[in-house]
PDB file of C-alpha atoms in Angstrom:
ATOM      1  CA  GLY B 550       0.093   0.204   0.080  1.00  0.00           C
ATOM      2  CA  VAL B 551       1.071   4.219  -0.533  1.00  0.00           C
ATOM      3  CA  PRO B 552       2.461   5.313   2.056  1.00  0.00           C
ATOM      4  CA  THR B 553       4.713   2.167   2.979  1.00  0.00           C
ATOM      5  CA  ALA B 554       5.875   2.120   6.597  1.00  0.00           C
ATOM      6  CA  ASN B 555       8.211  -0.391   8.405  1.00  0.00           C
ATOM      7  CA  ASN B 556       6.154  -2.800  11.079  1.00  0.00           C
ATOM      8  CA  SER B 557       8.831  -3.986  13.684  1.00  0.00           C
ATOM      9  CA  TYR B 558       7.876  -6.342  16.555  1.00  0.00           C
ATOM     10  CA  GLY B 559      10.132  -8.393  18.791  1.00  0.00           C
ATOM     11  CA  LEU B 560      10.243 -10.748  22.111  1.00  0.00           C
ATOM     12  CA  ASP B 561      12.489 -11.366  25.126  1.00  0.00           C
ATOM     13  CA  ASN B 562      11.886 -14.938  26.689  1.00  0.00           C
ATOM     14  CA  ASN B 563      13.639 -16.395  29.704  1.00  0.00           C
ATOM     15  CA  SER B 564      12.782 -19.721  30.558  1.00  0.00           C
ATOM     16  CA  VAL B 565      14.160 -21.312  33.674  1.00  0.00           C
ATOM     17  CA  ALA B 566      12.499 -25.348  35.119  1.00  0.00           C
ATOM     18  CA  VAL B 567      13.407 -28.036  37.439  1.00  0.00           C
ATOM     19  CA  PHE B 568      12.712 -31.851  36.920  1.00  0.00           C
ATOM     20  CA  GLY B 569      13.173 -34.518  39.007  1.00  0.00           C
ATOM     21  CA  GLN B 570      11.888 -38.462  38.949  1.00  0.00           C
ATOM     22  CA  ALA B 571      12.427 -41.377  40.882  1.00  0.00           C
ATOM     23  CA  ASP B 572      11.709 -45.266  40.228  1.00  0.00           C
ATOM     24  CA  TRP B 573      10.678 -47.581  42.862  1.00  0.00           C
ATOM     25  CA  ARG B 574      11.344 -51.706  42.584  1.00  0.00           C
ATOM     26  CA  PRO B 575       9.431 -53.001  45.718  1.00  0.00           C
ATOM     27  CA  ASP B 576      11.426 -56.535  47.344  1.00  0.00           C
ATOM     28  CA  MET B 577       7.817 -57.928  47.471  1.00  0.00           C
ATOM     29  CA  PHE B 578       7.543 -58.350  43.572  1.00  0.00           C
ATOM     30  CA  ASN B 579      10.684 -59.365  43.014  1.00  0.00           C
ATOM     31  CA  GLU B 580      11.565 -56.181  41.141  1.00  0.00           C
ATOM     32  CA  ARG B 581       8.873 -56.953  38.503  1.00  0.00           C
ATOM     33  CA  LEU B 582       6.517 -54.052  39.649  1.00  0.00           C
ATOM     34  CA  THR B 583       8.388 -50.275  38.926  1.00  0.00           C
ATOM     35  CA  LEU B 584       6.530 -47.392  40.276  1.00  0.00           C
ATOM     36  CA  SER B 585       7.797 -43.916  38.869  1.00  0.00           C
ATOM     37  CA  LEU B 586       7.225 -40.630  40.015  1.00  0.00           C
ATOM     38  CA  GLY B 587       7.899 -37.624  38.338  1.00  0.00           C
ATOM     39  CA  VAL B 588       7.713 -33.906  38.518  1.00  0.00           C
ATOM     40  CA  ARG B 589       8.754 -30.387  36.604  1.00  0.00           C
ATOM     41  CA  TRP B 590       8.148 -26.893  37.450  1.00  0.00           C
ATOM     42  CA  THR B 591       8.651 -24.367  34.448  1.00  0.00           C
ATOM     43  CA  GLU B 592       8.138 -20.642  34.710  1.00  0.00           C
ATOM     44  CA  GLU B 593       8.822 -18.581  31.536  1.00  0.00           C
ATOM     45  CA  ASP B 594       8.810 -14.297  31.551  1.00  0.00           C
ATOM     46  CA  LYS B 595       8.161 -12.845  28.241  1.00  0.00           C
ATOM     47  CA  ASP B 596       8.979  -9.408  27.085  1.00  0.00           C
ATOM     48  CA  GLN B 597       7.444  -8.346  23.978  1.00  0.00           C
ATOM     49  CA  TYR B 598       6.945  -5.122  21.672  1.00  0.00           C
ATOM     50  CA  ILE B 599       4.922  -4.147  18.372  1.00  0.00           C
ATOM     51  CA  ASP B 600       5.101  -0.948  16.332  1.00  0.00           C
ATOM     52  CA  HIS B 601       2.859  -0.401  13.099  1.00  0.00           C
ATOM     53  CA  PRO B 602       3.581   3.197  12.492  1.00  0.00           C
ATOM     54  CA  GLY B 603       0.538   5.145  11.990  1.00  0.00           C
ATOM     55  CA  ILE B 604      -1.754   2.202  13.630  1.00  0.00           C
ATOM     56  CA  TYR B 605      -0.385   1.452  17.075  1.00  0.00           C
ATOM     57  CA  SER B 606       2.507   0.976  19.359  1.00  0.00           C
ATOM     58  CA  ALA B 607       2.822  -1.152  22.863  1.00  0.00           C
ATOM     59  CA  ASP B 608       4.764  -3.132  24.461  1.00  0.00           C
ATOM     60  CA  THR B 609       3.571  -5.983  27.525  1.00  0.00           C
ATOM     61  CA  ASP B 610       5.756  -8.277  29.680  1.00  0.00           C
ATOM     62  CA  ASP B 611       3.907 -11.457  31.301  1.00  0.00           C
ATOM     63  CA  THR B 612       5.097 -14.217  33.529  1.00  0.00           C
ATOM     64  CA  PHE B 613       3.566 -17.567  33.124  1.00  0.00           C
ATOM     65  CA  ASP B 614       4.179 -20.910  35.816  1.00  0.00           C
ATOM     66  CA  ASN B 615       3.092 -24.424  35.964  1.00  0.00           C
ATOM     67  CA  THR B 616       3.966 -27.991  37.477  1.00  0.00           C
ATOM     68  CA  SER B 617       3.246 -30.805  35.772  1.00  0.00           C
ATOM     69  CA  PRO B 618       3.370 -34.052  37.787  1.00  0.00           C
ATOM     70  CA  THR B 619       3.766 -37.713  35.721  1.00  0.00           C
ATOM     71  CA  VAL B 620       2.850 -41.108  37.614  1.00  0.00           C
ATOM     72  CA  ALA B 621       3.975 -44.423  35.731  1.00  0.00           C
ATOM     73  CA  VAL B 622       3.365 -48.178  36.651  1.00  0.00           C
ATOM     74  CA  SER B 623       5.334 -50.764  34.985  1.00  0.00           C
ATOM     75  CA  TRP B 624       5.421 -54.671  35.081  1.00  0.00           C
ATOM     76  CA  ALA B 625       7.602 -56.717  33.908  1.00  0.00           C
ATOM     77  CA  PHE B 626       5.884 -60.141  32.606  1.00  0.00           C
ATOM     78  CA  THR B 627       9.138 -61.872  32.014  1.00  0.00           C
ATOM     79  CA  ASP B 628      12.604 -60.394  31.154  1.00  0.00           C
ATOM     80  CA  ASP B 629      11.763 -59.781  27.642  1.00  0.00           C
ATOM     81  CA  ILE B 630       8.073 -58.444  28.187  1.00  0.00           C
ATOM     82  CA  ASN B 631       7.040 -55.358  30.302  1.00  0.00           C
ATOM     83  CA  GLY B 632       3.429 -53.532  30.334  1.00  0.00           C
ATOM     84  CA  TYR B 633       3.156 -50.184  31.655  1.00  0.00           C
ATOM     85  CA  ALA B 634       0.453 -47.614  32.543  1.00  0.00           C
ATOM     86  CA  ARG B 635       1.203 -43.869  32.692  1.00  0.00           C
ATOM     87  CA  TYR B 636      -0.347 -40.339  33.460  1.00  0.00           C
ATOM     88  CA  ALA B 637       1.246 -37.316  33.046  1.00  0.00           C
ATOM     89  CA  LYS B 638       0.077 -33.932  32.573  1.00  0.00           C
ATOM     90  CA  GLY B 639       2.051 -31.286  29.943  1.00  0.00           C
ATOM     91  CA  TRP B 640       2.256 -27.401  29.243  1.00  0.00           C
ATOM     92  CA  LYS B 641       2.685 -24.715  26.991  1.00  0.00           C
ATOM     93  CA  SER B 642       3.137 -20.949  28.273  1.00  0.00           C
ATOM     94  CA  GLY B 643       0.955 -18.523  26.952  1.00  0.00           C
ATOM     95  CA  GLY B 644       2.048 -15.370  25.107  1.00  0.00           C
ATOM     96  CA  PHE B 645       1.125 -12.196  22.790  1.00  0.00           C
ATOM     97  CA  ASN B 646       0.289 -12.333  18.991  1.00  0.00           C
ATOM     98  CA  GLY B 647       3.107 -10.070  17.092  1.00  0.00           C
ATOM     99  CA  GLU B 648       1.127  -9.375  14.326  1.00  0.00           C
ATOM    100  CA  ALA B 649      -2.100  -8.740  15.813  1.00  0.00           C
ATOM    101  CA  SER B 650      -4.095  -6.164  14.459  1.00  0.00           C
ATOM    102  CA  SER B 651      -5.034  -4.312  17.050  1.00  0.00           C
ATOM    103  CA  GLU B 652      -3.471  -2.509  20.411  1.00  0.00           C
ATOM    104  CA  GLU B 653      -6.469  -4.774  22.447  1.00  0.00           C
ATOM    105  CA  SER B 654      -5.919  -7.685  20.729  1.00  0.00           C
ATOM    106  CA  PHE B 655      -1.735  -7.268  21.006  1.00  0.00           C
ATOM    107  CA  LEU B 656      -2.457  -6.925  25.086  1.00  0.00           C
ATOM    108  CA  GLU B 657      -4.631  -9.560  25.517  1.00  0.00           C
ATOM    109  CA  GLY B 658      -2.704 -12.227  24.112  1.00  0.00           C
ATOM    110  CA  TYR B 659      -3.467 -16.041  24.408  1.00  0.00           C
ATOM    111  CA  ASP B 660      -3.468 -18.458  27.603  1.00  0.00           C
ATOM    112  CA  ASP B 661      -1.484 -21.312  28.573  1.00  0.00           C
ATOM    113  CA  GLU B 662      -2.187 -24.832  26.949  1.00  0.00           C
ATOM    114  CA  GLU B 663      -2.690 -27.802  29.292  1.00  0.00           C
ATOM    115  CA  VAL B 664      -2.802 -31.407  28.294  1.00  0.00           C
ATOM    116  CA  THR B 665      -3.593 -34.128  30.570  1.00  0.00           C
ATOM    117  CA  ALA B 666      -2.589 -37.845  29.012  1.00  0.00           C
ATOM    118  CA  TYR B 667      -2.446 -41.095  29.503  1.00  0.00           C
ATOM    119  CA  GLU B 668      -1.371 -44.279  27.814  1.00  0.00           C
ATOM    120  CA  LEU B 669      -1.524 -47.857  28.197  1.00  0.00           C
ATOM    121  CA  GLY B 670       1.703 -49.803  26.552  1.00  0.00           C
ATOM    122  CA  LEU B 671       3.049 -52.781  26.008  1.00  0.00           C
ATOM    123  CA  LYS B 672       7.118 -53.520  25.002  1.00  0.00           C
ATOM    124  CA  SER B 673       8.844 -57.054  23.945  1.00  0.00           C
ATOM    125  CA  LEU B 674      11.619 -58.481  22.478  1.00  0.00           C
ATOM    126  CA  LEU B 675      10.780 -61.953  21.346  1.00  0.00           C
ATOM    127  CA  LEU B 676      12.736 -65.168  19.447  1.00  0.00           C
ATOM    128  CA  ASN B 677      15.998 -64.385  21.357  1.00  0.00           C
ATOM    129  CA  GLY B 678      16.142 -60.627  20.527  1.00  0.00           C
ATOM    130  CA  ARG B 679      15.483 -61.171  17.045  1.00  0.00           C
ATOM    131  CA  LEU B 680      11.543 -59.395  17.236  1.00  0.00           C
ATOM    132  CA  GLN B 681      10.967 -56.229  18.819  1.00  0.00           C
ATOM    133  CA  LEU B 682       7.217 -55.826  18.827  1.00  0.00           C
ATOM    134  CA  ASN B 683       5.471 -52.749  20.706  1.00  0.00           C
ATOM    135  CA  ALA B 684       1.864 -51.615  21.609  1.00  0.00           C
ATOM    136  CA  ALA B 685       0.381 -48.249  23.192  1.00  0.00           C
ATOM    137  CA  ALA B 686      -3.248 -46.677  23.090  1.00  0.00           C
ATOM    138  CA  PHE B 687      -3.642 -43.335  24.207  1.00  0.00           C
ATOM    139  CA  TYR B 688      -5.949 -40.657  25.408  1.00  0.00           C
ATOM    140  CA  ASN B 689      -5.145 -36.872  25.487  1.00  0.00           C
ATOM    141  CA  GLU B 690      -7.542 -33.860  26.999  1.00  0.00           C
ATOM    142  CA  ILE B 691      -6.006 -30.390  26.039  1.00  0.00           C
ATOM    143  CA  GLU B 692      -7.575 -27.633  27.484  1.00  0.00           C
ATOM    144  CA  ASP B 693      -6.862 -23.833  25.771  1.00  0.00           C
ATOM    145  CA  PHE B 694      -5.348 -25.740  22.736  1.00  0.00           C
ATOM    146  CA  GLN B 695      -3.207 -23.139  20.803  1.00  0.00           C
ATOM    147  CA  LEU B 696      -4.401 -22.913  17.185  1.00  0.00           C
ATOM    148  CA  SER B 697      -2.179 -21.005  14.345  1.00  0.00           C
ATOM    149  CA  VAL B 698      -4.621 -19.350  12.390  1.00  0.00           C
ATOM    150  CA  PHE B 699      -4.455 -16.825   9.568  1.00  0.00           C
ATOM    151  CA  GLU B 700      -6.583 -13.912   9.804  1.00  0.00           C
ATOM    152  CA  GLY B 701      -6.947 -12.779   6.037  1.00  0.00           C
ATOM    153  CA  ALA B 702      -7.990  -9.236   6.403  1.00  0.00           C
ATOM    154  CA  ALA B 703      -5.440  -8.045   8.431  1.00  0.00           C
ATOM    155  CA  ALA B 704      -3.219 -10.921   6.307  1.00  0.00           C
ATOM    156  CA  ALA B 705      -1.570 -11.819   9.797  1.00  0.00           C
ATOM    157  CA  SER B 706      -0.626 -15.272  11.356  1.00  0.00           C
ATOM    158  CA  LEU B 707      -2.355 -15.448  15.252  1.00  0.00           C
ATOM    159  CA  VAL B 708      -2.459 -17.620  17.748  1.00  0.00           C
ATOM    160  CA  LEU B 709      -6.468 -18.354  19.612  1.00  0.00           C
ATOM    161  CA  ASN B 710      -7.030 -20.868  22.160  1.00  0.00           C
ATOM    162  CA  VAL B 711      -9.601 -23.692  21.705  1.00  0.00           C
ATOM    163  CA  PRO B 712     -11.014 -24.708  24.880  1.00  0.00           C
ATOM    164  CA  GLU B 713     -11.148 -28.301  24.690  1.00  0.00           C
ATOM    165  CA  PHE B 714      -9.452 -30.530  22.301  1.00  0.00           C
ATOM    166  CA  GLU B 715      -9.323 -34.404  22.820  1.00  0.00           C
ATOM    167  CA  THR B 716      -7.188 -36.785  21.003  1.00  0.00           C
ATOM    168  CA  LYS B 717      -7.089 -40.890  21.277  1.00  0.00           C
ATOM    169  CA  GLY B 718      -5.785 -43.693  19.158  1.00  0.00           C
ATOM    170  CA  PHE B 719      -3.227 -46.446  19.074  1.00  0.00           C
ATOM    171  CA  GLU B 720       0.019 -47.452  17.996  1.00  0.00           C
ATOM    172  CA  LEU B 721       1.576 -50.510  16.946  1.00  0.00           C
ATOM    173  CA  GLU B 722       5.333 -51.392  16.204  1.00  0.00           C
ATOM    174  CA  ALA B 723       7.122 -54.194  14.915  1.00  0.00           C
ATOM    175  CA  VAL B 724      10.932 -54.651  13.911  1.00  0.00           C
ATOM    176  CA  ALA B 725      12.649 -58.361  12.936  1.00  0.00           C
ATOM    177  CA  LEU B 726      15.704 -59.452  12.047  1.00  0.00           C
ATOM    178  CA  VAL B 727      15.052 -61.905   9.515  1.00  0.00           C
ATOM    179  CA  THR B 728      18.919 -62.522   8.845  1.00  0.00           C
ATOM    180  CA  GLU B 729      21.813 -61.310  10.055  1.00  0.00           C
ATOM    181  CA  ASP B 730      21.723 -58.950   7.171  1.00  0.00           C
ATOM    182  CA  LEU B 731      18.499 -58.287   6.853  1.00  0.00           C
ATOM    183  CA  ARG B 732      16.010 -56.136   9.073  1.00  0.00           C
ATOM    184  CA  LEU B 733      12.296 -54.916   8.334  1.00  0.00           C
ATOM    185  CA  ASN B 734      10.202 -52.622  10.548  1.00  0.00           C
ATOM    186  CA  LEU B 735       6.110 -52.310  10.408  1.00  0.00           C
ATOM    187  CA  ALA B 736       4.366 -49.314  12.504  1.00  0.00           C
ATOM    188  CA  TYR B 737       0.858 -48.266  12.244  1.00  0.00           C
ATOM    189  CA  GLY B 738      -0.525 -45.497  14.119  1.00  0.00           C
ATOM    190  CA  TYR B 739      -4.595 -44.556  14.440  1.00  0.00           C
ATOM    191  CA  LEU B 740      -5.540 -41.259  15.422  1.00  0.00           C
ATOM    192  CA  ASP B 741      -8.929 -39.441  16.497  1.00  0.00           C
ATOM    193  CA  ALA B 742      -8.849 -35.997  17.245  1.00  0.00           C
ATOM    194  CA  ASP B 743     -11.854 -33.946  17.607  1.00  0.00           C
ATOM    195  CA  TYR B 744     -12.599 -30.208  18.873  1.00  0.00           C
ATOM    196  CA  GLU B 745     -14.925 -30.868  22.204  1.00  0.00           C
ATOM    197  CA  GLU B 746     -15.547 -27.095  22.202  1.00  0.00           C
ATOM    198  CA  PHE B 747     -14.871 -24.363  20.112  1.00  0.00           C
ATOM    199  CA  PRO B 748     -14.724 -20.732  20.753  1.00  0.00           C
ATOM    200  CA  LYS B 749     -17.591 -18.996  19.988  1.00  0.00           C
ATOM    201  CA  SER B 750     -16.967 -15.691  19.363  1.00  0.00           C
ATOM    202  CA  PHE B 751     -14.954 -16.842  16.691  1.00  0.00           C
ATOM    203  CA  THR B 752     -15.565 -15.356  13.668  1.00  0.00           C
ATOM    204  CA  LEU B 753     -12.762 -16.301  11.129  1.00  0.00           C
ATOM    205  CA  PHE B 754     -14.569 -19.956  10.609  1.00  0.00           C
ATOM    206  CA  ASP B 755     -16.453 -22.390  12.480  1.00  0.00           C
ATOM    207  CA  LYS B 756     -15.397 -25.802  13.924  1.00  0.00           C
ATOM    208  CA  ASP B 757     -15.833 -27.681  10.795  1.00  0.00           C
ATOM    209  CA  GLU B 758     -14.081 -25.293   8.684  1.00  0.00           C
ATOM    210  CA  ALA B 759     -11.088 -25.362  11.059  1.00  0.00           C
ATOM    211  CA  GLY B 760      -9.035 -28.385  10.152  1.00  0.00           C
ATOM    212  CA  ILE B 761      -6.886 -29.947  12.782  1.00  0.00           C
ATOM    213  CA  PRO B 762      -3.044 -29.529  11.751  1.00  0.00           C
ATOM    214  CA  TYR B 763      -0.702 -32.334  11.978  1.00  0.00           C
ATOM    215  CA  ALA B 764      -3.587 -35.021  13.098  1.00  0.00           C
ATOM    216  CA  PRO B 765      -3.904 -37.637  10.495  1.00  0.00           C
ATOM    217  CA  GLU B 766      -6.035 -40.474  10.885  1.00  0.00           C
ATOM    218  CA  ASN B 767      -4.036 -43.342   9.932  1.00  0.00           C
ATOM    219  CA  THR B 768      -0.248 -43.695   9.632  1.00  0.00           C
ATOM    220  CA  PHE B 769       1.694 -46.472   8.165  1.00  0.00           C
ATOM    221  CA  THR B 770       5.427 -47.045   8.122  1.00  0.00           C
ATOM    222  CA  LEU B 771       7.371 -49.977   6.380  1.00  0.00           C
ATOM    223  CA  GLY B 772      11.072 -50.494   6.021  1.00  0.00           C
ATOM    224  CA  ALA B 773      13.810 -52.610   5.368  1.00  0.00           C
ATOM    225  CA  ASP B 774      17.466 -52.807   5.917  1.00  0.00           C
ATOM    226  CA  TRP B 775      19.650 -54.646   3.649  1.00  0.00           C
ATOM    227  CA  THR B 776      23.048 -55.548   3.943  1.00  0.00           C
ATOM    228  CA  VAL B 777      24.175 -56.602   0.673  1.00  0.00           C
ATOM    229  CA  ALA B 778      28.280 -56.936   0.871  1.00  0.00           C
ATOM    230  CA  ARG B 779      30.764 -56.785   3.870  1.00  0.00           C
ATOM    231  CA  THR B 780      34.350 -55.280   2.833  1.00  0.00           C
ATOM    232  CA  ASP B 781      37.761 -54.768   4.153  1.00  0.00           C
ATOM    233  CA  TYR B 782      36.927 -51.409   2.804  1.00  0.00           C
ATOM    234  CA  GLY B 783      33.438 -50.854   4.467  1.00  0.00           C
ATOM    235  CA  ILE B 784      29.788 -52.319   4.340  1.00  0.00           C
ATOM    236  CA  TRP B 785      27.468 -51.689   1.907  1.00  0.00           C
ATOM    237  CA  ASP B 786      23.824 -51.515   3.308  1.00  0.00           C
ATOM    238  CA  ILE B 787      20.640 -50.645   1.347  1.00  0.00           C
ATOM    239  CA  HIS B 788      17.712 -49.192   2.765  1.00  0.00           C
ATOM    240  CA  VAL B 789      13.955 -48.801   1.750  1.00  0.00           C
ATOM    241  CA  ASP B 790      10.926 -47.068   3.409  1.00  0.00           C
ATOM    242  CA  PHE B 791       7.869 -45.881   2.423  1.00  0.00           C
ATOM    243  CA  ASN B 792       5.740 -43.694   4.792  1.00  0.00           C
ATOM    244  CA  TYR B 793       1.821 -42.922   4.607  1.00  0.00           C
TER     245      TYR B 793
END
């Protein structure tokens, strides 16, 4: 447009965190049972400014903090087969939109994102270590999901909060050493992701139009590593993989 102007924006972030975890194997279960407890504390200070000459200029700062625990229970059915259950909390700090079209929108910013995650899984090493089979099922509850959107009117990329977002699914994985020179791997994942509650004040698009980024319903991987020659000057290996 005419006249032109230089827009500028910048930020200064400082993050500090402390994490600890302890594992306990009670003697009464012959060390088959492992109880794990962990916790992470995080604090982030954000100082941000924006300068749109002739429109508005502003600067603001805020401090975000969070304490997230994790609890896991695992059971060794044998030396090579292990099952586990896990509960964990996760967190992403809030912030400010550097390309906000108004001072009010810039100062309002966006909120922290928090996730509560549940997982059940099994890990195994079979056939004298030649076959690895793993499986996991998960369910995640996300509050104030940070969705990146493009606001066409202002030609700006913004982060907005979706109140409730859920994902659930399962993953299967297999790795087989067919021969000393041939290894095959196979993996499949299923994901069901859905906005449980979408902002009613959001006018750019509705829940069905928003789409969910990086959330394919089905993922599939197939690969092979084949050692074709072992020589005095090196090992020749062919790798092939397919991803969907």
